[in-house]
PDB file of C-alpha atoms in Angstrom:
ATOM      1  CA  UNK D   1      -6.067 -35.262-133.665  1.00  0.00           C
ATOM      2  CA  UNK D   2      -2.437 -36.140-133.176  1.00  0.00           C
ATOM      3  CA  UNK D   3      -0.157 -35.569-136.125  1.00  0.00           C
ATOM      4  CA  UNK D   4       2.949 -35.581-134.421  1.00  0.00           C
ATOM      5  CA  UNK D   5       4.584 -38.279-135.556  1.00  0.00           C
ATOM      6  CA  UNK D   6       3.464 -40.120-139.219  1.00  0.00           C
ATOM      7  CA  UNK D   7       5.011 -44.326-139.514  1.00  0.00           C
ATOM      8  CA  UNK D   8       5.622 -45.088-142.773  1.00  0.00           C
ATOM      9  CA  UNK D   9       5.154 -48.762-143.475  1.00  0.00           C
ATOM     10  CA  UNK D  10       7.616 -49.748-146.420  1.00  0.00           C
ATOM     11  CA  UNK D  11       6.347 -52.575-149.043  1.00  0.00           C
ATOM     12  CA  UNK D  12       7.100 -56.276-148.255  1.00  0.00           C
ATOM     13  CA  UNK D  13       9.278 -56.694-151.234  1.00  0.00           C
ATOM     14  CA  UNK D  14      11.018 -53.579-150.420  1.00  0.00           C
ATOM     15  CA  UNK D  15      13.016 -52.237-147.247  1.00  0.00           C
ATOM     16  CA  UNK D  16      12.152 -48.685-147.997  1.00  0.00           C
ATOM     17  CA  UNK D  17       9.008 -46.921-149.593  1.00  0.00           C
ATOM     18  CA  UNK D  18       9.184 -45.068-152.916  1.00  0.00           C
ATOM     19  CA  UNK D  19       5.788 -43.600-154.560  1.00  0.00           C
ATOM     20  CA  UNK D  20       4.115 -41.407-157.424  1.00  0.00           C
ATOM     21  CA  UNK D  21       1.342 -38.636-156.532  1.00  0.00           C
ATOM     22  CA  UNK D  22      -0.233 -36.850-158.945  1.00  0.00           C
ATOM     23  CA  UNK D  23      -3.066 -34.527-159.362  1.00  0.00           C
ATOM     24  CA  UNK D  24      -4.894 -31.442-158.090  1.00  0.00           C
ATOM     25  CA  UNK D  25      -3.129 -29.911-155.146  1.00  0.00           C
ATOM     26  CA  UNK D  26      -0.370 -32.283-154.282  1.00  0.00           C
ATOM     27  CA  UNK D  27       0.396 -31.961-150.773  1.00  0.00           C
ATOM     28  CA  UNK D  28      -1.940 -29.053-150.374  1.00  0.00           C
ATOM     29  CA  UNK D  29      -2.414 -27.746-146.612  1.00  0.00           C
ATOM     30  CA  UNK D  30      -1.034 -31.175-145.557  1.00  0.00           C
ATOM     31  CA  UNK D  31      -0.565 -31.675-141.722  1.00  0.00           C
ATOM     32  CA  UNK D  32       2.554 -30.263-139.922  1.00  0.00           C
ATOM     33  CA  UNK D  33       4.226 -33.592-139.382  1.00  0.00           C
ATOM     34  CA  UNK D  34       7.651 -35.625-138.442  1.00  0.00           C
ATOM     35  CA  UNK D  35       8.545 -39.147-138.937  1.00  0.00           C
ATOM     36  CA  UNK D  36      11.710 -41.158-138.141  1.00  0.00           C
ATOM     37  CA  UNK D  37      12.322 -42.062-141.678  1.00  0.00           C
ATOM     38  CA  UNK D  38      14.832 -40.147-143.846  1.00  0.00           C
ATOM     39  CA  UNK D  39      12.391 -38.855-147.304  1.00  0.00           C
ATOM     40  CA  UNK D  40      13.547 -37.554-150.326  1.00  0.00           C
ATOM     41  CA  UNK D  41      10.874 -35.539-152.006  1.00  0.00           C
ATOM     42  CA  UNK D  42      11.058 -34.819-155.549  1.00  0.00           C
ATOM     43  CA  UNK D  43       8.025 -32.085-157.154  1.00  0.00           C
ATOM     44  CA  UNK D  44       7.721 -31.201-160.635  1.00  0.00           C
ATOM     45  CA  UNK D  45       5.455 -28.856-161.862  1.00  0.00           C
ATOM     46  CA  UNK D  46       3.901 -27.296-159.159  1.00  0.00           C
ATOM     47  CA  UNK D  47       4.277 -24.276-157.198  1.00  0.00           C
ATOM     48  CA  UNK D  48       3.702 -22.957-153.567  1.00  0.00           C
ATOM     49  CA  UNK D  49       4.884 -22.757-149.882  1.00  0.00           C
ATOM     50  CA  UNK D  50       6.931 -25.636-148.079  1.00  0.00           C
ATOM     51  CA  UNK D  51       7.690 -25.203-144.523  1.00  0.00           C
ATOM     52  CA  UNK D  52      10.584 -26.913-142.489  1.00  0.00           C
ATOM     53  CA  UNK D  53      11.716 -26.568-139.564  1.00  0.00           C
ATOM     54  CA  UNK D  54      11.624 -22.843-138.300  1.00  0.00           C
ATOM     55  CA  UNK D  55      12.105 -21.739-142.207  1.00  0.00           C
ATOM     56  CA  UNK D  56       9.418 -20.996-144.659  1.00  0.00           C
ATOM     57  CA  UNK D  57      10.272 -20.997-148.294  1.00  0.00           C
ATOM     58  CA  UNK D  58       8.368 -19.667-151.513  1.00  0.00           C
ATOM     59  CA  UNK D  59       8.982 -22.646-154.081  1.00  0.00           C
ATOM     60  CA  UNK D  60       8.856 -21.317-157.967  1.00  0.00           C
ATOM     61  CA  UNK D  61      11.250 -23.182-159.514  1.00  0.00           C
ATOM     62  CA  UNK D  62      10.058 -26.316-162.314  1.00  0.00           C
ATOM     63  CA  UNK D  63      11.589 -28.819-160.450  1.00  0.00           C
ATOM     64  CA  UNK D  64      12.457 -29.113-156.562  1.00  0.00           C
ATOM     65  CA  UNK D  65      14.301 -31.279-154.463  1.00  0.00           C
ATOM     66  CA  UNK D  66      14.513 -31.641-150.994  1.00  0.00           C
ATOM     67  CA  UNK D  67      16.306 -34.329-148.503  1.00  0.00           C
ATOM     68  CA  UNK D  68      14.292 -33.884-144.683  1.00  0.00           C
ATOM     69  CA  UNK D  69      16.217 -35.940-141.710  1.00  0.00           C
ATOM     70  CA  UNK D  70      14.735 -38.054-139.485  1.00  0.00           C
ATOM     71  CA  UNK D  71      12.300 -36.291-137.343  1.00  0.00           C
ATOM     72  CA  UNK D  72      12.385 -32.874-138.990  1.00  0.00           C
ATOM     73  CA  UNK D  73       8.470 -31.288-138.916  1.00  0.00           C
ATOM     74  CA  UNK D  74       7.470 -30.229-142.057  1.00  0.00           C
ATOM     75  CA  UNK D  75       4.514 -29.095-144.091  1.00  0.00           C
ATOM     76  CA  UNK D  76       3.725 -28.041-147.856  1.00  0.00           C
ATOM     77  CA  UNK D  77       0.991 -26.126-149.159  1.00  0.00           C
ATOM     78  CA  UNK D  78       2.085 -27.153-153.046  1.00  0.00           C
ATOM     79  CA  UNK D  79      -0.433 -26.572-156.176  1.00  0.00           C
ATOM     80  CA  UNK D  80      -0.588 -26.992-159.576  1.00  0.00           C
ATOM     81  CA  UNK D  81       0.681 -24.325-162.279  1.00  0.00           C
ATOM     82  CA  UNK D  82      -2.100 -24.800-164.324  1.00  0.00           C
ATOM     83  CA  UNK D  83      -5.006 -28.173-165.179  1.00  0.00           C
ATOM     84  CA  UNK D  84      -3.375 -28.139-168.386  1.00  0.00           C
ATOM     85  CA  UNK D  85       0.311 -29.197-166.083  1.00  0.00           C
ATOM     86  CA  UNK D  86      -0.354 -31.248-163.180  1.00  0.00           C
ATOM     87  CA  UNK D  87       2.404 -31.352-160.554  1.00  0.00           C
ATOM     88  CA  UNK D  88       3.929 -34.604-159.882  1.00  0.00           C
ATOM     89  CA  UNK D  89       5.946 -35.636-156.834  1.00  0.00           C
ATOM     90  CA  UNK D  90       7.996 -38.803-156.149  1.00  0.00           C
ATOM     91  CA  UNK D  91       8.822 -39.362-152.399  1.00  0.00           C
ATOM     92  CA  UNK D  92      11.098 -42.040-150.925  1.00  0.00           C
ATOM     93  CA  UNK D  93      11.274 -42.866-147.418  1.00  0.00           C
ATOM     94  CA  UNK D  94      13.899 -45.033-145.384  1.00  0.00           C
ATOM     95  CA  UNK D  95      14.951 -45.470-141.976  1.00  0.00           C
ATOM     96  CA  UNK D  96      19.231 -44.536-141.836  1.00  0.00           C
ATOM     97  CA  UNK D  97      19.905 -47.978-141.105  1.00  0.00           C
ATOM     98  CA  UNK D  98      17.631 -49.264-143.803  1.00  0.00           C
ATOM     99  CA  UNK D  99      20.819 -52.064-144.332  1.00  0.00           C
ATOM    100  CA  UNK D 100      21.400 -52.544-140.785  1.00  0.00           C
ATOM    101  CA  UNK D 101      23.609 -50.640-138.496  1.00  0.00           C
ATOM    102  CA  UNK D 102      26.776 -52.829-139.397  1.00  0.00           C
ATOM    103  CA  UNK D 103      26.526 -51.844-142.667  1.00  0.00           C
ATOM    104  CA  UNK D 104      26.574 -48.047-141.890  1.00  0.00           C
ATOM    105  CA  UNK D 105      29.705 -48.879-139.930  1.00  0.00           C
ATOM    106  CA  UNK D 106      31.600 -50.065-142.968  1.00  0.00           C
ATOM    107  CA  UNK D 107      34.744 -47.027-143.766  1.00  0.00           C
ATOM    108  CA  UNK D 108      32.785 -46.646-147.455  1.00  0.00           C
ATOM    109  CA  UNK D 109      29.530 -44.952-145.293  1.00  0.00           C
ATOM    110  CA  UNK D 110      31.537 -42.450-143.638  1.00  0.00           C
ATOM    111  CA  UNK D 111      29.875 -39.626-146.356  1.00  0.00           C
ATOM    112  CA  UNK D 112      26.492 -41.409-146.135  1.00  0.00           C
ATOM    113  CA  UNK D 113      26.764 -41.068-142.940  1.00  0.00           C
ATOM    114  CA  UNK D 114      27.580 -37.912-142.648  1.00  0.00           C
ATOM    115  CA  UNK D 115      24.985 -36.797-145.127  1.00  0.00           C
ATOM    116  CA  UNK D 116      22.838 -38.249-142.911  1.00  0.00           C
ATOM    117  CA  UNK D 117      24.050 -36.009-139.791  1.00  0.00           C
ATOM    118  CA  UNK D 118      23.863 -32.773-141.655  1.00  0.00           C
ATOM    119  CA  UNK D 119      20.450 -33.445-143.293  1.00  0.00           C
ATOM    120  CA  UNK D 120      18.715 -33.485-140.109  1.00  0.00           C
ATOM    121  CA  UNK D 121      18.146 -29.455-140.681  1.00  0.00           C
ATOM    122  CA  UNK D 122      16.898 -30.603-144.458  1.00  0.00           C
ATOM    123  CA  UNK D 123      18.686 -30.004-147.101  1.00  0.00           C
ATOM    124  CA  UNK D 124      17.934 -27.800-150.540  1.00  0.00           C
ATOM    125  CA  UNK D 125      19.303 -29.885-154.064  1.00  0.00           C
ATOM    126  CA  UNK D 126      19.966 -27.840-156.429  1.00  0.00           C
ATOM    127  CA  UNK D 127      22.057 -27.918-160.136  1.00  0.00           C
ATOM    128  CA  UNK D 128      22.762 -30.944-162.138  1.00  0.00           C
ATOM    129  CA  UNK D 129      22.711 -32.791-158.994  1.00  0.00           C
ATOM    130  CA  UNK D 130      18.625 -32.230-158.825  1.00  0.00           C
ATOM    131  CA  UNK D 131      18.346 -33.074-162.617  1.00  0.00           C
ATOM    132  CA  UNK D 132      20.418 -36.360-161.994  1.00  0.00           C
ATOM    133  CA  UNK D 133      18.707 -37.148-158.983  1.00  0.00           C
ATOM    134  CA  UNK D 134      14.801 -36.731-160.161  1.00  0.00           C
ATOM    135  CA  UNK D 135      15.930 -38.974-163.544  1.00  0.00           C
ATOM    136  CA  UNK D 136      16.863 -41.813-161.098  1.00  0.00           C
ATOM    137  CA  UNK D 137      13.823 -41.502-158.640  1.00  0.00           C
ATOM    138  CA  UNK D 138      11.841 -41.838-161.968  1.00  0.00           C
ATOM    139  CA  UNK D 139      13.662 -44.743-163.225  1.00  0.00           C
ATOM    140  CA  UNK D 140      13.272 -46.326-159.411  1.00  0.00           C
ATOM    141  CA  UNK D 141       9.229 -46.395-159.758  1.00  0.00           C
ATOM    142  CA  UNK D 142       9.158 -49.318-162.372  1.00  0.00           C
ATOM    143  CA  UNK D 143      12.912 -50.999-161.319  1.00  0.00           C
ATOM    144  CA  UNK D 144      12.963 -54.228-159.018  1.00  0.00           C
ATOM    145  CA  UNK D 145      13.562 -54.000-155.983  1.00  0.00           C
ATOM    146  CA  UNK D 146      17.320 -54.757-156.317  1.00  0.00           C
ATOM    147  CA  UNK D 147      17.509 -52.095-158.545  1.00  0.00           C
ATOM    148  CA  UNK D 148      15.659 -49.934-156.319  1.00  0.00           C
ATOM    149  CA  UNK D 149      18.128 -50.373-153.605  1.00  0.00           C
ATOM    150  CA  UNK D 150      21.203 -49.744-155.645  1.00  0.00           C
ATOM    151  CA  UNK D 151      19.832 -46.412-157.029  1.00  0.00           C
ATOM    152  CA  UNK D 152      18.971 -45.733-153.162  1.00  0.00           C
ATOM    153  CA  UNK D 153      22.494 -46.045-152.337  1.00  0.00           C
ATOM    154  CA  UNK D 154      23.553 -44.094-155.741  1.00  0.00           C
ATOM    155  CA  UNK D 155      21.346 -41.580-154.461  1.00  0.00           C
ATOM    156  CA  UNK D 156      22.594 -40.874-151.319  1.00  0.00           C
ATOM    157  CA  UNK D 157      26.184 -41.027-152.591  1.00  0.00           C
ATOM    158  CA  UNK D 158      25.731 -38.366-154.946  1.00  0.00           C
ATOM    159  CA  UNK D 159      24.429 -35.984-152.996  1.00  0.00           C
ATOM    160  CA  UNK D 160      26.907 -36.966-150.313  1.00  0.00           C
ATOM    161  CA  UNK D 161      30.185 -36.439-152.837  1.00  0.00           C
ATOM    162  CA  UNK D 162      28.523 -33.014-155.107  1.00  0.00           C
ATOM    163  CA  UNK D 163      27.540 -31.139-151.855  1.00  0.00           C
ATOM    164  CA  UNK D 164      25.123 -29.034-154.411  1.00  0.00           C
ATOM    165  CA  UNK D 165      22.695 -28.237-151.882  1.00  0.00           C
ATOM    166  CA  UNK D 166      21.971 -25.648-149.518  1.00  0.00           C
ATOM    167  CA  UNK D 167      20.733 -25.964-145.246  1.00  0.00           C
ATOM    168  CA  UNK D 168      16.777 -25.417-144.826  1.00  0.00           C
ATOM    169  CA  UNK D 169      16.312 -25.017-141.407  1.00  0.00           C
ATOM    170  CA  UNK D 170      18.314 -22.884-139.062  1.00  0.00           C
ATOM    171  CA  UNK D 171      21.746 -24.749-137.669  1.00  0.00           C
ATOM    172  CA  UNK D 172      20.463 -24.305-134.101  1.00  0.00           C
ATOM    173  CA  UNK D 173      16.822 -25.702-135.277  1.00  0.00           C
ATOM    174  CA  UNK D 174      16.126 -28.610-132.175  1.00  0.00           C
ATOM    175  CA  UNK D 175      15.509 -32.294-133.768  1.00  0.00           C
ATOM    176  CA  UNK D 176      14.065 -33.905-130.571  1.00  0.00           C
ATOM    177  CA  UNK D 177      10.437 -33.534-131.159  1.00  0.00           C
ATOM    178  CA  UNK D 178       9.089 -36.606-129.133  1.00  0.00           C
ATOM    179  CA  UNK D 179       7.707 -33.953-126.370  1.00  0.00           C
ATOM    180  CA  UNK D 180       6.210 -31.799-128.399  1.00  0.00           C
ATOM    181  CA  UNK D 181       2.854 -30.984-129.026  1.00  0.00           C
ATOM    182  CA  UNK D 182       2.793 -30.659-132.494  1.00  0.00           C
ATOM    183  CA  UNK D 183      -0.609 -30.947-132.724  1.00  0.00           C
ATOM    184  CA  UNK D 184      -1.155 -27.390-131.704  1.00  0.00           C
ATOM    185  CA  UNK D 185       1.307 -26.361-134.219  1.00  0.00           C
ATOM    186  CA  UNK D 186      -0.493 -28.069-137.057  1.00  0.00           C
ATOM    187  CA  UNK D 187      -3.458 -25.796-135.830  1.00  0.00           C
ATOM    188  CA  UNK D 188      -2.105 -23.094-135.969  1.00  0.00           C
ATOM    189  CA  UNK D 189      -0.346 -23.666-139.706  1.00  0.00           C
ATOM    190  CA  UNK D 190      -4.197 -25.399-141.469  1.00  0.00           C
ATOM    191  CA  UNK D 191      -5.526 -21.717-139.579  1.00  0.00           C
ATOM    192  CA  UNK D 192      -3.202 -19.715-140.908  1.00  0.00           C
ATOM    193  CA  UNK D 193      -3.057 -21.247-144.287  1.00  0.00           C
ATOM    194  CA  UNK D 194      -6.882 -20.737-144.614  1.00  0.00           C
ATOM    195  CA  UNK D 195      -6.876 -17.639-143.514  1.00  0.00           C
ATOM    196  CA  UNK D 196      -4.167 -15.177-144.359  1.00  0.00           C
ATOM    197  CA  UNK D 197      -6.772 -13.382-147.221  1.00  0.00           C
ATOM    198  CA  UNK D 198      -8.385 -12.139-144.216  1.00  0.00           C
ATOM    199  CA  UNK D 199      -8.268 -10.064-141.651  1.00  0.00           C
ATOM    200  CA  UNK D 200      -6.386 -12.506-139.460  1.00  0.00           C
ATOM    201  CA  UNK D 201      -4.383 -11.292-136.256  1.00  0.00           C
ATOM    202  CA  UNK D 202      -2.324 -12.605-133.782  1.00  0.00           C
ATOM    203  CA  UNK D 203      -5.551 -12.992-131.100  1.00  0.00           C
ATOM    204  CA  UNK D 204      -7.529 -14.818-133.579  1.00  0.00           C
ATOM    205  CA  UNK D 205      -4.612 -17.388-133.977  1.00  0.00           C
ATOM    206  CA  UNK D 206      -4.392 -16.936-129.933  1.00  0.00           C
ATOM    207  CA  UNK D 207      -8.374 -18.132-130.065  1.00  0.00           C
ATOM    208  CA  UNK D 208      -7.551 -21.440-132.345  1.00  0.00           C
ATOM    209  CA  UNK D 209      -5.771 -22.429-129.252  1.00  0.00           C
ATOM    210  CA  UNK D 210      -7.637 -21.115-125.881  1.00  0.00           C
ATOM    211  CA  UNK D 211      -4.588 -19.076-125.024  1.00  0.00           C
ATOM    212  CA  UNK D 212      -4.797 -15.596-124.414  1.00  0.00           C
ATOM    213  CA  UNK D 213      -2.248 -13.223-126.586  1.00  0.00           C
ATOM    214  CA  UNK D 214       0.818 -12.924-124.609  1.00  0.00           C
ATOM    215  CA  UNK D 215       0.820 -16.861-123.629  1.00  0.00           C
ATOM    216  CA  UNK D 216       0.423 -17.787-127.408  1.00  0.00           C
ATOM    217  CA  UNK D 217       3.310 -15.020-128.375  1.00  0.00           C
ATOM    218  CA  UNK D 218       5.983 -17.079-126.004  1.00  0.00           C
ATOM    219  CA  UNK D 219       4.228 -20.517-127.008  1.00  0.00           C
ATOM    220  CA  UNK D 220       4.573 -19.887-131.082  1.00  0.00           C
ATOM    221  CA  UNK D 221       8.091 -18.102-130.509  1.00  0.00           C
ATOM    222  CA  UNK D 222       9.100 -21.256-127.863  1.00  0.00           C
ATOM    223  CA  UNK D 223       8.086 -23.690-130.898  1.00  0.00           C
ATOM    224  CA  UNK D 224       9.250 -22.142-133.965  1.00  0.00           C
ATOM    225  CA  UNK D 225      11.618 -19.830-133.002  1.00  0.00           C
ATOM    226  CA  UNK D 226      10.102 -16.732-134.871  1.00  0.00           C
ATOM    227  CA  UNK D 227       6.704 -14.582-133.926  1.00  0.00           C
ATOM    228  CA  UNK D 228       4.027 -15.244-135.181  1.00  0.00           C
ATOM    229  CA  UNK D 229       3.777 -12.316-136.882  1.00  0.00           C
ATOM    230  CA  UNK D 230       6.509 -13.169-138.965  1.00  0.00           C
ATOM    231  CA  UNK D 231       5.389 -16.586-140.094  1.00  0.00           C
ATOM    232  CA  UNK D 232       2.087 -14.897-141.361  1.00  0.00           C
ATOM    233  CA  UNK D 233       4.575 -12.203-143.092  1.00  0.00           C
ATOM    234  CA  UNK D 234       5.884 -14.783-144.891  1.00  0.00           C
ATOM    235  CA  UNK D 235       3.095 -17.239-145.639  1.00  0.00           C
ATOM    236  CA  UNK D 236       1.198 -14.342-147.147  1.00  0.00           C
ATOM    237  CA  UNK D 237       4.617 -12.735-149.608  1.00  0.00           C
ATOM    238  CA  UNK D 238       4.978 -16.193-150.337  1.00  0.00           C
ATOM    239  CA  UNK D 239       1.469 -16.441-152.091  1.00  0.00           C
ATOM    240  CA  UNK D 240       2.078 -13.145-153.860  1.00  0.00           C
ATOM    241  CA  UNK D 241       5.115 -14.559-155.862  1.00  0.00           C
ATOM    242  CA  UNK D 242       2.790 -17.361-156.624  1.00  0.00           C
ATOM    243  CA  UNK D 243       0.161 -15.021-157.579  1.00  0.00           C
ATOM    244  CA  UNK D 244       3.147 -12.420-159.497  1.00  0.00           C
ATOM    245  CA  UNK D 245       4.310 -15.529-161.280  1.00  0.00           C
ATOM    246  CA  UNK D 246       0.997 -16.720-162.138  1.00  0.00           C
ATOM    247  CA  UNK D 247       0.026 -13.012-164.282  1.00  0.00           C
ATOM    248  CA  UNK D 248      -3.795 -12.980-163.508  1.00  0.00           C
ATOM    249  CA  UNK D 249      -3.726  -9.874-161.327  1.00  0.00           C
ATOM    250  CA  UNK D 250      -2.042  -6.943-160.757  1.00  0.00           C
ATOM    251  CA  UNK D 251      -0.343  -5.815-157.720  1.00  0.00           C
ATOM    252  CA  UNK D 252      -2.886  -4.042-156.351  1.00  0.00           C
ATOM    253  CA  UNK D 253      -5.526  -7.034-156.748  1.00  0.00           C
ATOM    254  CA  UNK D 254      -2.364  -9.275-155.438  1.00  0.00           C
ATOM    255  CA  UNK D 255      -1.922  -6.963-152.240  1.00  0.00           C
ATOM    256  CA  UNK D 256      -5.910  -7.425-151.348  1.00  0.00           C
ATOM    257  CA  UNK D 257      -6.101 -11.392-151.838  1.00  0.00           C
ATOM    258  CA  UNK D 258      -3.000 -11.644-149.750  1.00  0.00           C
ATOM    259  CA  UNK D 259      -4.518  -9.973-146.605  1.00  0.00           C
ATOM    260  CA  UNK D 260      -3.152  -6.567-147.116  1.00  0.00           C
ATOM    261  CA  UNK D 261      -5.351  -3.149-146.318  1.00  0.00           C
ATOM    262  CA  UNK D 262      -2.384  -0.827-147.059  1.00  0.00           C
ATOM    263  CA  UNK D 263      -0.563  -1.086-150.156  1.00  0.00           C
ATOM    264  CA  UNK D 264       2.303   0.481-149.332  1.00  0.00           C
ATOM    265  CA  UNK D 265       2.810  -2.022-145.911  1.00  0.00           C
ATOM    266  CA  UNK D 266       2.560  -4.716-148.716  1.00  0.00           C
ATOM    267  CA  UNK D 267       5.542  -3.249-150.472  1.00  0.00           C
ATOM    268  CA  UNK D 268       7.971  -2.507-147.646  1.00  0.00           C
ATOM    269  CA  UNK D 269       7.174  -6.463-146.413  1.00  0.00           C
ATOM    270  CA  UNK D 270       7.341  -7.479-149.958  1.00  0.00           C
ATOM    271  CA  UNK D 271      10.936  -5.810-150.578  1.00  0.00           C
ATOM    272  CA  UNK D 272      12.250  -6.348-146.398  1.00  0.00           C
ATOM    273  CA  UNK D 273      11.549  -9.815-147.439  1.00  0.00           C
ATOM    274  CA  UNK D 274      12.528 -11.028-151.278  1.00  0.00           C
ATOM    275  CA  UNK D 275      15.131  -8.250-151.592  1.00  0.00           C
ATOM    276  CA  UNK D 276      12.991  -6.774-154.176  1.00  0.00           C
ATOM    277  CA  UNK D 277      10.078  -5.020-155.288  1.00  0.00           C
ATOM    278  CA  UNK D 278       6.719  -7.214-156.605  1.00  0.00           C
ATOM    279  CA  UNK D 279       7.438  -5.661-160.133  1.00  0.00           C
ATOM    280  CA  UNK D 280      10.948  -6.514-159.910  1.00  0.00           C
ATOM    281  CA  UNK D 281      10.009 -10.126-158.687  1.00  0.00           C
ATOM    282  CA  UNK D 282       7.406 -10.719-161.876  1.00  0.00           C
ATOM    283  CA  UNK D 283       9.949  -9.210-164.529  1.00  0.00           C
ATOM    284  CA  UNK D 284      13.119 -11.242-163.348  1.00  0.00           C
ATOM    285  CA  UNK D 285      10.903 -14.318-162.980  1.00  0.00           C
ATOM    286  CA  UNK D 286       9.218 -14.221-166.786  1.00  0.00           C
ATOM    287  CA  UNK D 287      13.121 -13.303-167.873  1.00  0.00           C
ATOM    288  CA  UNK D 288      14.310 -16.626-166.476  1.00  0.00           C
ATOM    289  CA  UNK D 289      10.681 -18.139-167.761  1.00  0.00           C
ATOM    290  CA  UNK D 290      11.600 -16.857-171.898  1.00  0.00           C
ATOM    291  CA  UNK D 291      15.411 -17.903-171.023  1.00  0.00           C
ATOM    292  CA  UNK D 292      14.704 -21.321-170.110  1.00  0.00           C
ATOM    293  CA  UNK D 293      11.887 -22.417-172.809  1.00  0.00           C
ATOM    294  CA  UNK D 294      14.244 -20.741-175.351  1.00  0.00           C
ATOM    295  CA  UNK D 295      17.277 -22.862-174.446  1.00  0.00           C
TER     296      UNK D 295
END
């Protein structure tokens, strides 16, 4: 299988594709993938891990918002809060010159463009500019098409003039990925994904791909620019603040089901990596939780 590179085929009546998922694990251990069109992902009620680029984020928050460039590989492993709360996610995706490269010529797309530029290390919405934004993506889903495109180009502008957003991926994160095999990447991230309860290791992961040790060390490090040691670090402290928000164990039934033997090696790559300790993590996150249904 070759899930390098994923064409998206826009509708007829429309020169860009917008869409609604919803339902049990939305986007859940989907394929580590690129594609030449822009997307704007909007998620709402789910939780989980989203990697992009070299970076790999916990996502807790109600609502998130991301804008990925044009060939940036990404992947999220996204699930639902609870049955009772499904998530929902509305993506768009458009090629830059959606409107034809004269058009992004014109002096009033010099910050589209530009948005454009910067977003090809994904960028992180947050603020009233996320709220704004997911009301309009919703509004898109039963507009015309007209409609549709103006809110595109609303969009874009708003994010463009608010700058309420933060970089993903690392600035020196490489874009080019038409030579690379990302197959063997997306291997290595359904693997890891499936397997960090476990007593996984760096030579099993070496085994997914025929390699022995040291050649998979310089091959995951060449690819993603971090070992692969430390991507499993954080894939598996990334399920424990889902678990820690999610109140149905304690730490020490948290530290097995992420993979951990030693309890207190769970805590020092707990607090080396969220800048806290689990406890901490849980009682700040319910404290926002009460703050925000109260308000």
């Amino acid at each position: 299988m070759k899930p390098a590179l994923r064409r998206v085929t826009p509708h007829t009546s429309c020169s860009f594709n917008i869409r609604k998922d919803k339902g049990a694990n939305i986007y859940m251990y989907s394929m580590w993938h690129y594609h030449p069109e822009v997307e704007l992902l909007f998620i709402s009620g789910g939780k989980g891990i989203q990697i992009v680029g070299d970076k790999t984020d916990n996502i807790s928050e109600p609502q998130h918002l991301i804008m990925l460039g044009s060939h940036l590989p990404h992947t999220i492993a996204y699930d639902n809060i609870s049955e009772q709360n499904e998530a929902e996610a509305i993506v768009i995706h458009f090629n830059e010159d959606f409107l034809g490269k004269d058009f992004l010529n014109l002096p009033e797309m010099e910050n589209i463009c530009e948005l454009f530029r910067i977003a090809r290390v994904g960028l992180s919405i947050k603020g009233e500019t996320l709220t704004e934004i997911g009301t309009i993506m919703a509004q898109m889903l039963d507009a015309s098409p007209v409609k549709r495109l103006f809110s595109l180009l609303q969009i874009l502008q708003i994010i463009a003039e608010q700058k309420e957003y933060s970089f993903i991926a690392s600035e020196g994160f490489a874009c080019d990925y038409s030579g690379i095999d990302n197959s063997r990447i997306s291997k290595i991230y359904r693997f890891t994904f499936e397997n960090f309860s476990s007593d996984i290791s760096v030579t099993k992961a070496a085994d997914q791909l025929r390699l022995s040790k040291e050649s998979f060390c310089r091959y995951f490090k060449q690819k993603t620019g971090k070992t692969y040691f430390q991507f499993l670090t954080e894939v598996r402290i990334g399920h424990a603040c889902k678990l820690l928000m999610e109140n149905e164990m304690n730490v020490t039934e948290i530290c097995a089901a992420c993979g951990y033997k030693n309890a207190s090696n769970f805590h020092h790559q707990f607090k080396e990596i969220v800048k806290k300790t689990p406890l901490q993590y849980q009682k700040e996150y319910f404290a926002c939780y009460r703050g925000s249904k109260n308000a």
